[in-house]
CSV table of N, CA and C in Angstrom, one decimal:
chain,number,residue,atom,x,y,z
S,1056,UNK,N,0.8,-1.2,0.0
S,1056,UNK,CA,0.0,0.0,0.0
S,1056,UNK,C,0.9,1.2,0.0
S,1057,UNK,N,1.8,1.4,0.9
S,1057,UNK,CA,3.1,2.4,0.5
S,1057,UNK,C,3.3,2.5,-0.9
S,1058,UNK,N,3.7,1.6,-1.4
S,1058,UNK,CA,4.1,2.0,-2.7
S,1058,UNK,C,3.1,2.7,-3.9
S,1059,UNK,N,1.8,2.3,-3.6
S,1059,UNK,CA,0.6,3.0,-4.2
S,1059,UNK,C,0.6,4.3,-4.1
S,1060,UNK,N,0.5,4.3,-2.4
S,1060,UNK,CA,0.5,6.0,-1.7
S,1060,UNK,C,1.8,6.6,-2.5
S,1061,UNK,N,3.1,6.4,-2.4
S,1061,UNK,CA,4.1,7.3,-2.9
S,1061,UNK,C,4.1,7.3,-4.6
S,1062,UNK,N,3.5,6.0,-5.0
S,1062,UNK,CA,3.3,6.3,-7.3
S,1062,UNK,C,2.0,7.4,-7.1
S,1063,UNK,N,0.7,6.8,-6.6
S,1063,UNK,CA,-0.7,7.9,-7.2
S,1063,UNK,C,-1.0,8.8,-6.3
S,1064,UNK,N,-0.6,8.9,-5.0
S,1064,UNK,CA,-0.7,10.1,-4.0
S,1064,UNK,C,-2.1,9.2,-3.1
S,1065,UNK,N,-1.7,9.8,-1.8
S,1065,UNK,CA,-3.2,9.0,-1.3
S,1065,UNK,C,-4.3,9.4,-1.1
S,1066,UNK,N,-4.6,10.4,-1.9
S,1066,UNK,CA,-6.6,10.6,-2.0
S,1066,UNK,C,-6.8,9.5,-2.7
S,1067,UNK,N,-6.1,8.9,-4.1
S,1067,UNK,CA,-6.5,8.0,-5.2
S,1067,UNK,C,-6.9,6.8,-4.6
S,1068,UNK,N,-5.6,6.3,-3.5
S,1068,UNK,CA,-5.6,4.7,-2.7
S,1068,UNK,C,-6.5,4.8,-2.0
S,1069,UNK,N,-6.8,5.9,-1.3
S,1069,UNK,CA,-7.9,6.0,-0.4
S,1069,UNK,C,-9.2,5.7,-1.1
S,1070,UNK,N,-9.4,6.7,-2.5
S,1070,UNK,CA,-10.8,6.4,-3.3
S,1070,UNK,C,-10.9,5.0,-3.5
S,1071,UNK,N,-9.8,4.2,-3.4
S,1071,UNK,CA,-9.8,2.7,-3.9
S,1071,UNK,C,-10.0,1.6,-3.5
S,1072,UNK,N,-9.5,2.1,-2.3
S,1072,UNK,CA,-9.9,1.3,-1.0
S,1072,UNK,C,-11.0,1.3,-0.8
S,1073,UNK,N,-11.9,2.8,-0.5
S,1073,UNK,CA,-13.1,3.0,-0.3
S,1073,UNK,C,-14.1,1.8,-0.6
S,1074,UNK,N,-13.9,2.0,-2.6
S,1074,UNK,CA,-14.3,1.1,-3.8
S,1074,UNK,C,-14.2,-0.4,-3.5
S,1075,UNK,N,-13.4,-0.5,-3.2
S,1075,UNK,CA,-13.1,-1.8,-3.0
S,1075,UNK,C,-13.5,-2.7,-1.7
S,1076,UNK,N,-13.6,-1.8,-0.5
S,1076,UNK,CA,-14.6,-2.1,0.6
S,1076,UNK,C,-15.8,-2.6,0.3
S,1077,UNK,N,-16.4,-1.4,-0.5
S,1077,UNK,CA,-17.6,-1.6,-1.1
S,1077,UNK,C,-18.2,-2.6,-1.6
S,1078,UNK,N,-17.1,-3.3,-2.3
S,1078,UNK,CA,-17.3,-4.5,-3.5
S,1078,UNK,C,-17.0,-6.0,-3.4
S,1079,UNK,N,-15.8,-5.9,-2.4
S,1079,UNK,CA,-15.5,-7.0,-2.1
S,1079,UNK,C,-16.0,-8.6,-1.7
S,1080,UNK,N,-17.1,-8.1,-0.8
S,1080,UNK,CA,-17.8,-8.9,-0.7
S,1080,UNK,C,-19.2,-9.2,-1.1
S,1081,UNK,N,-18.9,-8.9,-2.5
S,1081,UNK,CA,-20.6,-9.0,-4.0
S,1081,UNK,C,-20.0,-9.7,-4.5
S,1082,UNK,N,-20.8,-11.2,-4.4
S,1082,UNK,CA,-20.3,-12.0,-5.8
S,1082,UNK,C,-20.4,-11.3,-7.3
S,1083,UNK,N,-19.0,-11.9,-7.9
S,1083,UNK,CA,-18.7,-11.2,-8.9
S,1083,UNK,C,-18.4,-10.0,-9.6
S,1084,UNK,N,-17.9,-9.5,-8.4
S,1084,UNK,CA,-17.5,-7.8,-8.2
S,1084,UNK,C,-16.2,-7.9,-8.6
S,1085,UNK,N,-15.6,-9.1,-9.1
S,1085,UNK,CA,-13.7,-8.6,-9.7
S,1085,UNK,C,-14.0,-8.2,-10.5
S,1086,UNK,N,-14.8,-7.5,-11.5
S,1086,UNK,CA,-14.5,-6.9,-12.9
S,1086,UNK,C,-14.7,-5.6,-12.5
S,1087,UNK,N,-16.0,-5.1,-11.9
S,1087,UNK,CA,-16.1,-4.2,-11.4
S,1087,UNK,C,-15.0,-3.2,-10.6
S,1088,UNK,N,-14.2,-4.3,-9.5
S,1088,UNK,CA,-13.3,-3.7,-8.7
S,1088,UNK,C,-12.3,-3.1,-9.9
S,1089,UNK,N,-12.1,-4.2,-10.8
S,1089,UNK,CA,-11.0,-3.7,-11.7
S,1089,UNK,C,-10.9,-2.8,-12.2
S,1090,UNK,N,-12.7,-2.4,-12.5
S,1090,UNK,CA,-13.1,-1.2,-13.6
S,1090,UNK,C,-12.6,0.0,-12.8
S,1091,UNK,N,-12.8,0.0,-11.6
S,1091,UNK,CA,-12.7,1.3,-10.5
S,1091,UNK,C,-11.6,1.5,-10.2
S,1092,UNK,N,-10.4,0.7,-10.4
S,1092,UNK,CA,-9.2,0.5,-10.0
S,1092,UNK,C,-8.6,1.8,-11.5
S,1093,UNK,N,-9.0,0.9,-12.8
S,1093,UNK,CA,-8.9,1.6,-13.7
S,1093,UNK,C,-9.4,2.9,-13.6
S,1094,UNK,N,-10.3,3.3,-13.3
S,1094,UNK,CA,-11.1,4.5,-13.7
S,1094,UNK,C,-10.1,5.6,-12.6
S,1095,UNK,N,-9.9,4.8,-11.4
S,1095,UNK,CA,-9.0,5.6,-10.5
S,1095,UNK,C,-7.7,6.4,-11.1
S,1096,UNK,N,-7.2,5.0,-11.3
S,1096,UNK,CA,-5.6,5.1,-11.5
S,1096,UNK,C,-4.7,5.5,-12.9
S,1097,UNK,N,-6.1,5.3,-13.6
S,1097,UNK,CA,-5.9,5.4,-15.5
S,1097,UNK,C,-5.7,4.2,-16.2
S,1098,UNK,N,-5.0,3.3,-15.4
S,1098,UNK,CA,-4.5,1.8,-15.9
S,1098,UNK,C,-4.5,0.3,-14.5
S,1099,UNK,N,-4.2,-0.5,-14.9
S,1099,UNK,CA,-4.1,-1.5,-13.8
S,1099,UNK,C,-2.6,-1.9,-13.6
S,1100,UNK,N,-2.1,-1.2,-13.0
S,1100,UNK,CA,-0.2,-1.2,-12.8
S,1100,UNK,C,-0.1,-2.1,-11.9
S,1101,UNK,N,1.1,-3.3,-11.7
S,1101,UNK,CA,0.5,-4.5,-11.3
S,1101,UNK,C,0.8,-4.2,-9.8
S,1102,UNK,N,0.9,-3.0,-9.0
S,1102,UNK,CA,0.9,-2.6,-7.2
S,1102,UNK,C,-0.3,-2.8,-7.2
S,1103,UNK,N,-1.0,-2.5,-8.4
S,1103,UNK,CA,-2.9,-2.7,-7.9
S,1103,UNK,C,-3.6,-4.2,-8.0
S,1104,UNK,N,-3.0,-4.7,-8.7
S,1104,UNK,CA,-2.9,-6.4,-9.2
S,1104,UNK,C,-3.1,-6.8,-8.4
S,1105,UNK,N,-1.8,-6.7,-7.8
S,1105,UNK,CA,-1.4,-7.6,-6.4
S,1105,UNK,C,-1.9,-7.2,-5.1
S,1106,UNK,N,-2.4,-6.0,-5.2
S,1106,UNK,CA,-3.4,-5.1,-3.6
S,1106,UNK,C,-4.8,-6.1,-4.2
S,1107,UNK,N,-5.2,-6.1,-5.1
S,1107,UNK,CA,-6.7,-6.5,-5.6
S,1107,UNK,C,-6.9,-8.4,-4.9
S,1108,UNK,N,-5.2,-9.0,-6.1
S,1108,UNK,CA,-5.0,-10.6,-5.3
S,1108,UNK,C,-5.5,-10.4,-3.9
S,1109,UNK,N,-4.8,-9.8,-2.7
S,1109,UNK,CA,-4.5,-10.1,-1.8
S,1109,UNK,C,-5.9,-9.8,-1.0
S,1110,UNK,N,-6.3,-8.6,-1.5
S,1110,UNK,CA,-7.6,-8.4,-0.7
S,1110,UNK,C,-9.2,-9.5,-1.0
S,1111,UNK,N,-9.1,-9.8,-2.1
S,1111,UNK,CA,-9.8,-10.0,-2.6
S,1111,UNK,C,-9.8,-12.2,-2.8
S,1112,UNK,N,-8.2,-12.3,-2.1
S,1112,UNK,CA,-7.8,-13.7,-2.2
S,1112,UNK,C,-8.1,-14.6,-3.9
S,1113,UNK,N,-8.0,-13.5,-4.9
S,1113,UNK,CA,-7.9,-14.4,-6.2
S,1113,UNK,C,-6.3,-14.5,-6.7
S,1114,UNK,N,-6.0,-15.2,-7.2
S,1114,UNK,CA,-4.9,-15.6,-8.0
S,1114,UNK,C,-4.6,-14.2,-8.5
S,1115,UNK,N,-3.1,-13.7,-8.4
S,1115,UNK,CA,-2.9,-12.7,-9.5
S,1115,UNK,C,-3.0,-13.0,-11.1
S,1116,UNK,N,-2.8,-14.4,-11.1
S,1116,UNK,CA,-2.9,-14.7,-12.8
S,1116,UNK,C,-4.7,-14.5,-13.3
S,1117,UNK,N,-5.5,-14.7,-12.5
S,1117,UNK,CA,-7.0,-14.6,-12.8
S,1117,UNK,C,-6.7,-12.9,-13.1
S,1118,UNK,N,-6.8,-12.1,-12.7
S,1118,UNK,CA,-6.7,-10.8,-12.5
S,1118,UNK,C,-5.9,-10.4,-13.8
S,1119,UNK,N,-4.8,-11.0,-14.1
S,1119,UNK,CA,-3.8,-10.4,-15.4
S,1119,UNK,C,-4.8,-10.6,-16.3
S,1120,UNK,N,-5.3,-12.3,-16.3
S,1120,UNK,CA,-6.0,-13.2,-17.4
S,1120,UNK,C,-7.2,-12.2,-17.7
S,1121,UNK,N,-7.7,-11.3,-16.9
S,1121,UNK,CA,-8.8,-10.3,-17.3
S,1121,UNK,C,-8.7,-9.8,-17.8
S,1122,UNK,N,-7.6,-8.8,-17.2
S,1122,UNK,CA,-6.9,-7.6,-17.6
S,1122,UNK,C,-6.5,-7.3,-18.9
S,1123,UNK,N,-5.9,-8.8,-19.4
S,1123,UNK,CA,-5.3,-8.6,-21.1
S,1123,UNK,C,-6.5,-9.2,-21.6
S,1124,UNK,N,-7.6,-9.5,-21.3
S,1124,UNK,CA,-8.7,-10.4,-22.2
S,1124,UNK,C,-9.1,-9.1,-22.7
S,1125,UNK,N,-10.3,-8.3,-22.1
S,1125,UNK,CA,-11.0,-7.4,-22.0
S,1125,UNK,C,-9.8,-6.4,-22.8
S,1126,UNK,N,-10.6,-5.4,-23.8
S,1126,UNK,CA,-9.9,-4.4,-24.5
S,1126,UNK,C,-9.6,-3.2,-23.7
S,1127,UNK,N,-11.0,-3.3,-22.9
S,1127,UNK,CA,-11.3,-1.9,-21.6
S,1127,UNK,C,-10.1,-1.3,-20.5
S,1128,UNK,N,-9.7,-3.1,-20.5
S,1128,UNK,CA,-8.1,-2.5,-19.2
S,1128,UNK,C,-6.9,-2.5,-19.9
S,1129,UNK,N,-6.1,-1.3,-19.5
S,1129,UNK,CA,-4.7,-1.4,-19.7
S,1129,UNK,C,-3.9,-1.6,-18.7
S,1130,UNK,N,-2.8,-1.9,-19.0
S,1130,UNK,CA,-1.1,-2.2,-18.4
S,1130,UNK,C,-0.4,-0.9,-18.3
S,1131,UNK,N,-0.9,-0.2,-19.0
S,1131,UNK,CA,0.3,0.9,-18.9
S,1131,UNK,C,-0.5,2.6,-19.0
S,1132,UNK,N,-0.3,3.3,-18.4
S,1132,UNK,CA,-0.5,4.2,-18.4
S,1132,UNK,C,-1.2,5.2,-19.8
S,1133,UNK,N,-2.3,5.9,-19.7
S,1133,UNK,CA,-2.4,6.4,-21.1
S,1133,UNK,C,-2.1,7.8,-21.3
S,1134,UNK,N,-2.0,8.8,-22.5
S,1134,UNK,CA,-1.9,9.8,-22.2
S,1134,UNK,C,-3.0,10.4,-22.1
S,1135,UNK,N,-2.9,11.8,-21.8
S,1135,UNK,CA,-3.9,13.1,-21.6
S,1135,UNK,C,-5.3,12.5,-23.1
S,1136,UNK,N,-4.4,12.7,-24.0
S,1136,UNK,CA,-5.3,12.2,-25.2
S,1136,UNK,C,-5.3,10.8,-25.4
S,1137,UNK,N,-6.7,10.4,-25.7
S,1137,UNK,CA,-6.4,8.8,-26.1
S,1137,UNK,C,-7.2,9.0,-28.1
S,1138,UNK,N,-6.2,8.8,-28.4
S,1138,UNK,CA,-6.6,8.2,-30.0
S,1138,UNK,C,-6.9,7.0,-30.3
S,1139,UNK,N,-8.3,6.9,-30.7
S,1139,UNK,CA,-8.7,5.6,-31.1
S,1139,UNK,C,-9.1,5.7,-32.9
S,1140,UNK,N,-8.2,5.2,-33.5
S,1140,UNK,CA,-8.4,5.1,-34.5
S,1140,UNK,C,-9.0,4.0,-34.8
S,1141,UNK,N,-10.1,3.8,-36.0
S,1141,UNK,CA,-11.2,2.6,-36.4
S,1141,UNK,C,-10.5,1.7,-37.2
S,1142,UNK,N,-10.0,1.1,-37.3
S,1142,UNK,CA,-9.7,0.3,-38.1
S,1142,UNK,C,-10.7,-0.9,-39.3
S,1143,UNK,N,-11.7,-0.9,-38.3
S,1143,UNK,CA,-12.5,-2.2,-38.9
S,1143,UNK,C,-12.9,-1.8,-40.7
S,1144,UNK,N,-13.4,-2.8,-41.1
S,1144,UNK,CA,-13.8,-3.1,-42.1
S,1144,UNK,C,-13.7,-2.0,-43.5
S,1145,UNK,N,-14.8,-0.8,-42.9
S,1145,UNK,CA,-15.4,0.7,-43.9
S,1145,UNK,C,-14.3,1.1,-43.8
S,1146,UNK,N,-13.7,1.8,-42.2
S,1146,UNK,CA,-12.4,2.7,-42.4
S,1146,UNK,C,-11.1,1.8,-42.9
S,1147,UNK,N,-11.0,0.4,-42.9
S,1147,UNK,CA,-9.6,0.2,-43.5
S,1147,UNK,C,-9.5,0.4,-44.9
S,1148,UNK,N,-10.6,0.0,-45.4
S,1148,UNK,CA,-10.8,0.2,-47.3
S,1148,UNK,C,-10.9,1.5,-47.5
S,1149,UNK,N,-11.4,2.6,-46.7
S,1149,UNK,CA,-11.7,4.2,-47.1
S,1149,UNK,C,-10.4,4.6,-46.3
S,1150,UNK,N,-8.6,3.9,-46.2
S,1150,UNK,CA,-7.4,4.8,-46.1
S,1150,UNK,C,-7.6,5.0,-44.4
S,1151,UNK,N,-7.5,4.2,-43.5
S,1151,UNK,CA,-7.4,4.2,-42.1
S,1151,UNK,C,-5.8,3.6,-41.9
S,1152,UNK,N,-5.4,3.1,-43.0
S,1152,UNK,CA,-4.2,2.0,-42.5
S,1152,UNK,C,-3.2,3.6,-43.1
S,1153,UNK,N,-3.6,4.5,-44.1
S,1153,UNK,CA,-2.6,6.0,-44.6
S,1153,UNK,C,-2.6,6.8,-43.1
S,1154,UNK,N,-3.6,6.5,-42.7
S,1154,UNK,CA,-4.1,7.8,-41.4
S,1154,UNK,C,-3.1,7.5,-40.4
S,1155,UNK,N,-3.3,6.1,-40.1
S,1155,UNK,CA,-2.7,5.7,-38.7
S,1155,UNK,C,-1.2,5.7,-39.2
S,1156,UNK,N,-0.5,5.6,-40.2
S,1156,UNK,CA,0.9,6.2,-40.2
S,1156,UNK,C,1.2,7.5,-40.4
S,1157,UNK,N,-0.1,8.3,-40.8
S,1157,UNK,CA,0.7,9.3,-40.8
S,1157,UNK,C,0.6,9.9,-38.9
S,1158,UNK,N,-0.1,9.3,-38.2
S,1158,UNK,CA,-0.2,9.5,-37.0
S,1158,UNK,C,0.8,9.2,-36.3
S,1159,UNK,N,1.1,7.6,-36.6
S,1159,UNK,CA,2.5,7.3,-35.8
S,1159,UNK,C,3.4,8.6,-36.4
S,1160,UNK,N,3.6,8.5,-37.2
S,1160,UNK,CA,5.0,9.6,-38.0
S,1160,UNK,C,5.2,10.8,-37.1
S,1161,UNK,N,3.9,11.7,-37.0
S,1161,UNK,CA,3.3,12.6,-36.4
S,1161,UNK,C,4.1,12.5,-34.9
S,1162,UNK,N,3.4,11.8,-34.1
S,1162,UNK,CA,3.5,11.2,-32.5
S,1162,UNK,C,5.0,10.9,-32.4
S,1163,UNK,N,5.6,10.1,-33.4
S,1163,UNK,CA,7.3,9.1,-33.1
S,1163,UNK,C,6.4,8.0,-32.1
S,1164,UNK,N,5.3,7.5,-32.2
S,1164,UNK,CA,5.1,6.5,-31.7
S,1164,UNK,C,4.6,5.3,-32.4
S,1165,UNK,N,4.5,4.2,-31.4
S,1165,UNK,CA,3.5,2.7,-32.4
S,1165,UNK,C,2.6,2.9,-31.5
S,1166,UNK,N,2.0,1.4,-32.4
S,1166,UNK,CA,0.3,1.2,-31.8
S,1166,UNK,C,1.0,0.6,-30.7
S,1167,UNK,N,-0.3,1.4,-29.2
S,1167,UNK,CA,-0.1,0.7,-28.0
S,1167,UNK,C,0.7,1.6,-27.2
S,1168,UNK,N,1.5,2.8,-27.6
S,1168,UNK,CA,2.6,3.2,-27.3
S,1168,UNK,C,1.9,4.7,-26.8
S,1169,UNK,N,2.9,5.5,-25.5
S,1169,UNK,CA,2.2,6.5,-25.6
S,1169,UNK,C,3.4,7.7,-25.5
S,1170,UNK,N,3.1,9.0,-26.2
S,1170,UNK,CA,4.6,9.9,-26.3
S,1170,UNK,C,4.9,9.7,-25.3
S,1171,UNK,N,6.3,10.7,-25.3
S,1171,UNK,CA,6.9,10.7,-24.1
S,1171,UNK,C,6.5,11.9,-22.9
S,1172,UNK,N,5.8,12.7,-23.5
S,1172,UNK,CA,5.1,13.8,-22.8
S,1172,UNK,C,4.2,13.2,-21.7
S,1173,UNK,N,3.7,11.9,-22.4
S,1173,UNK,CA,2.8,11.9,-21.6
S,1173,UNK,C,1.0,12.1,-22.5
S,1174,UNK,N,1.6,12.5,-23.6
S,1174,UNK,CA,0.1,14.0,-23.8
S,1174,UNK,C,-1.0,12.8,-24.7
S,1175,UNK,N,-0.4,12.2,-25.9
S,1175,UNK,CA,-1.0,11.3,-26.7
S,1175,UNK,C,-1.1,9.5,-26.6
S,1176,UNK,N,-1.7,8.6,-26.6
S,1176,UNK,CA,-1.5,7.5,-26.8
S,1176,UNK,C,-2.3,7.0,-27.9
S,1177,UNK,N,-2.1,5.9,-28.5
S,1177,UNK,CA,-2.3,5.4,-29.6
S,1177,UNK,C,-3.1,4.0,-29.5
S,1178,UNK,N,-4.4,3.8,-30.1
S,1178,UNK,CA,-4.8,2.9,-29.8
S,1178,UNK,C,-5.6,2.8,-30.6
S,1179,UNK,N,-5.8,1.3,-31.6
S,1179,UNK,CA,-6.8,1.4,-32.7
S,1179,UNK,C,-7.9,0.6,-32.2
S,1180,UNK,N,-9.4,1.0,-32.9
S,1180,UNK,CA,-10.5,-0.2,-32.5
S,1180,UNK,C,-10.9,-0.9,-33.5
S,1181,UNK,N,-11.7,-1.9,-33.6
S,1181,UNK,CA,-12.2,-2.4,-34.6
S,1181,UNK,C,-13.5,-1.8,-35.0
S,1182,UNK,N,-14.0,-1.3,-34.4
S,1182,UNK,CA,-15.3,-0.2,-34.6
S,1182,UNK,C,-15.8,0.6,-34.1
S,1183,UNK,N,-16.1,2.3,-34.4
S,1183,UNK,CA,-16.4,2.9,-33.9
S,1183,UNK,C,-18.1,3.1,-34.0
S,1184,UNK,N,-18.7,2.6,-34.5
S,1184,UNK,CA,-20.3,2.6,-34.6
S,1184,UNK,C,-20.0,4.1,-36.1
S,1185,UNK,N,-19.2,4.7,-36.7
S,1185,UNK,CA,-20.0,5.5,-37.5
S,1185,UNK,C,-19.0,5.0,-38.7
S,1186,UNK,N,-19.6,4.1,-39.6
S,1186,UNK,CA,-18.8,3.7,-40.8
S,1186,UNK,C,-19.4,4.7,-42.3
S,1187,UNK,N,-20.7,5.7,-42.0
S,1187,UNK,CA,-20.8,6.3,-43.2
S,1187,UNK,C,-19.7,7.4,-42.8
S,1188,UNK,N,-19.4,7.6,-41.7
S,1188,UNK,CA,-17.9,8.6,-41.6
S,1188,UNK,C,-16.6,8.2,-41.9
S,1189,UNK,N,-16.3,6.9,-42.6
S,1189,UNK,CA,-15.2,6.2,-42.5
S,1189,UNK,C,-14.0,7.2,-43.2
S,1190,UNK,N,-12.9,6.6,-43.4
S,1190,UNK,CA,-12.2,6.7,-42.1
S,1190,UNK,C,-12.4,7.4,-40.6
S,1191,UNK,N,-12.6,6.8,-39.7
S,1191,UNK,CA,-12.9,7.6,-38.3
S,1191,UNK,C,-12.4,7.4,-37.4
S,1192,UNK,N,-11.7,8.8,-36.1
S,1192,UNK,CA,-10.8,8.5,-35.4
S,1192,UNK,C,-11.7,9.4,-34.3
S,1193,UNK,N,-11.5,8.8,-32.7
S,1193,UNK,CA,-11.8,9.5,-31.8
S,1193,UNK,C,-10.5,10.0,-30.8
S,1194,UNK,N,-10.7,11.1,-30.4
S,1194,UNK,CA,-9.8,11.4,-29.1
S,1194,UNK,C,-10.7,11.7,-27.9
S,1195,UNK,N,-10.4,11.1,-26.8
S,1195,UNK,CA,-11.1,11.3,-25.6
S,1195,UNK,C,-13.0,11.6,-25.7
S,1196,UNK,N,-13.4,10.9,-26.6
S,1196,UNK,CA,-14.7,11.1,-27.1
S,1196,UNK,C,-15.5,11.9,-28.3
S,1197,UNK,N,-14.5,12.2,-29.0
S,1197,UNK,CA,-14.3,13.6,-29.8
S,1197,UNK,C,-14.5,13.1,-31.1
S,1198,UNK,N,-15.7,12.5,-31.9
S,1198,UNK,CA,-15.3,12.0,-33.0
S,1198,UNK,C,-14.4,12.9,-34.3
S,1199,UNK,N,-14.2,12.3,-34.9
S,1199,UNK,CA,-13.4,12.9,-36.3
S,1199,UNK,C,-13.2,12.2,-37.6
S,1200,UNK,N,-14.9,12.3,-38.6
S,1200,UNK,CA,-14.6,11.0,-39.6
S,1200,UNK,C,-14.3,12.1,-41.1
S,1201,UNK,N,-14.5,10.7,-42.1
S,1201,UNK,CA,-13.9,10.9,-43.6
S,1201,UNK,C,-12.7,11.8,-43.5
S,1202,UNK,N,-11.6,11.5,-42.9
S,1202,UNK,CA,-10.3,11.4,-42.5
S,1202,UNK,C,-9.3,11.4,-44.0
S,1203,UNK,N,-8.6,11.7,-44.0
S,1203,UNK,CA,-7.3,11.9,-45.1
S,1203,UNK,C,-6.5,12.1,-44.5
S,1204,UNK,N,-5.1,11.6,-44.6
S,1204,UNK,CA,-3.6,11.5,-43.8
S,1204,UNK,C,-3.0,13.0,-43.6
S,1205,UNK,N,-3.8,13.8,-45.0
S,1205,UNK,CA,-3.9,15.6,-44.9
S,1205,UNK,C,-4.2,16.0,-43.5
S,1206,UNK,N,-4.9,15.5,-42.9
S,1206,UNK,CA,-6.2,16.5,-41.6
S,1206,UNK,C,-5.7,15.8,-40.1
S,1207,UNK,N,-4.7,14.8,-40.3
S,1207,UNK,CA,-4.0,14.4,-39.6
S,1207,UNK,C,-3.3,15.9,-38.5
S,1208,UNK,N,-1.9,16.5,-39.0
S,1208,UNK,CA,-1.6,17.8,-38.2
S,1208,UNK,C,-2.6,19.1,-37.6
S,1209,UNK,N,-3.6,19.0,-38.3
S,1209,UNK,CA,-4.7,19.8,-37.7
S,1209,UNK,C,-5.5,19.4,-36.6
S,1210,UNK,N,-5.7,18.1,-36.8
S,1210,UNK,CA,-6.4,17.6,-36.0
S,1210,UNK,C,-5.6,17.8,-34.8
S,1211,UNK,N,-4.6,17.1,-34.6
S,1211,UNK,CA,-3.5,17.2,-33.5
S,1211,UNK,C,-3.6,18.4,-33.0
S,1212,UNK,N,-3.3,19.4,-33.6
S,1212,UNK,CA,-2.5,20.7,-32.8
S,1212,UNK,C,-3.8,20.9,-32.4
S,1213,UNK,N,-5.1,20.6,-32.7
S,1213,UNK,CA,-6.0,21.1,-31.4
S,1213,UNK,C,-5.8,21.0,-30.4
S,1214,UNK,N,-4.9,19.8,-29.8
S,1214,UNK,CA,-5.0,19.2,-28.3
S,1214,UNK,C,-3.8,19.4,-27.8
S,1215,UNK,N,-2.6,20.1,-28.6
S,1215,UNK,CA,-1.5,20.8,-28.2
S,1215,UNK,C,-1.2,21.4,-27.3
């Protein structure tokens, strides 16, 4: 728990704990715990893993085994911006595979990957629900369709 308090400060461990008090004892509340763990902390860094195991008495492997199932949890920290680029079906044929490099290019990052600022992370979906917009990319909820590798820099420096 130290080491929580000195990575996320302790209002966060405290909201977590709280959450977790709460839940612990509701059958089938590990996903949930997880969700709030995530929603707390941004990601599930494995000091929360192993606080979750121990409180909660499940296997840390059950917990990872979620963690990387589910597309919802991450491992690693995101940035301020989350880019979700569409990849599925409409946007890959309407130039989603031109966009997302001119993004990496843009960023110096890969899929999965997040700058070093901190500010952008990169993350493609299989669908965003709007394929007459295709190519379509969201940031932090923010849709952005019929996309060209052009609108790429503009797009960005909004969130600069």
């Amino acid at each position: 728990m130290e080491t929580l308090c000195q990575k996320f400060g302790e209002e966060k461990v405290e909201r977590f704990k709280k959450a977790l008090e709460q839940l612990k004892n509701v059958p089938g509340s590990l996903i949930a715990i997880m969700n709030e763990a995530q929603e707390i902390f941004g990601y599930l860094p494995i000091e929360v893993q192993l606080y979750i195991s121990k409180e909660m008495n499940v296997p840390l492997t059950e917990i990872f085994g979620i963690a990387t199932f589910y597309s919802r949890f991450t491992l690693k920290p995101s940035g301020k911006y989350k880019i979700n680029l569409c990849m599925g079906t409409a946007c890959y044929v309407r130039g989603a595979a031109m966009v997302l490099e001119k993004i990496k290019e843009k960023l110096g990052i890969q899929i999965g990957e997040t700058t070093p600022d901190g500010k952008f992370s990169l993350e493609p979906t299989r669908c965003l629900g709007a394929c007459g917009l295709a190519p379509v990319m969201m940031i932090n909820g923010e849709v952005f369709g019929r996309l060209t590798p052009d609108d790429v820099d503009e797009i960005l420096s909004k969130f600069e």
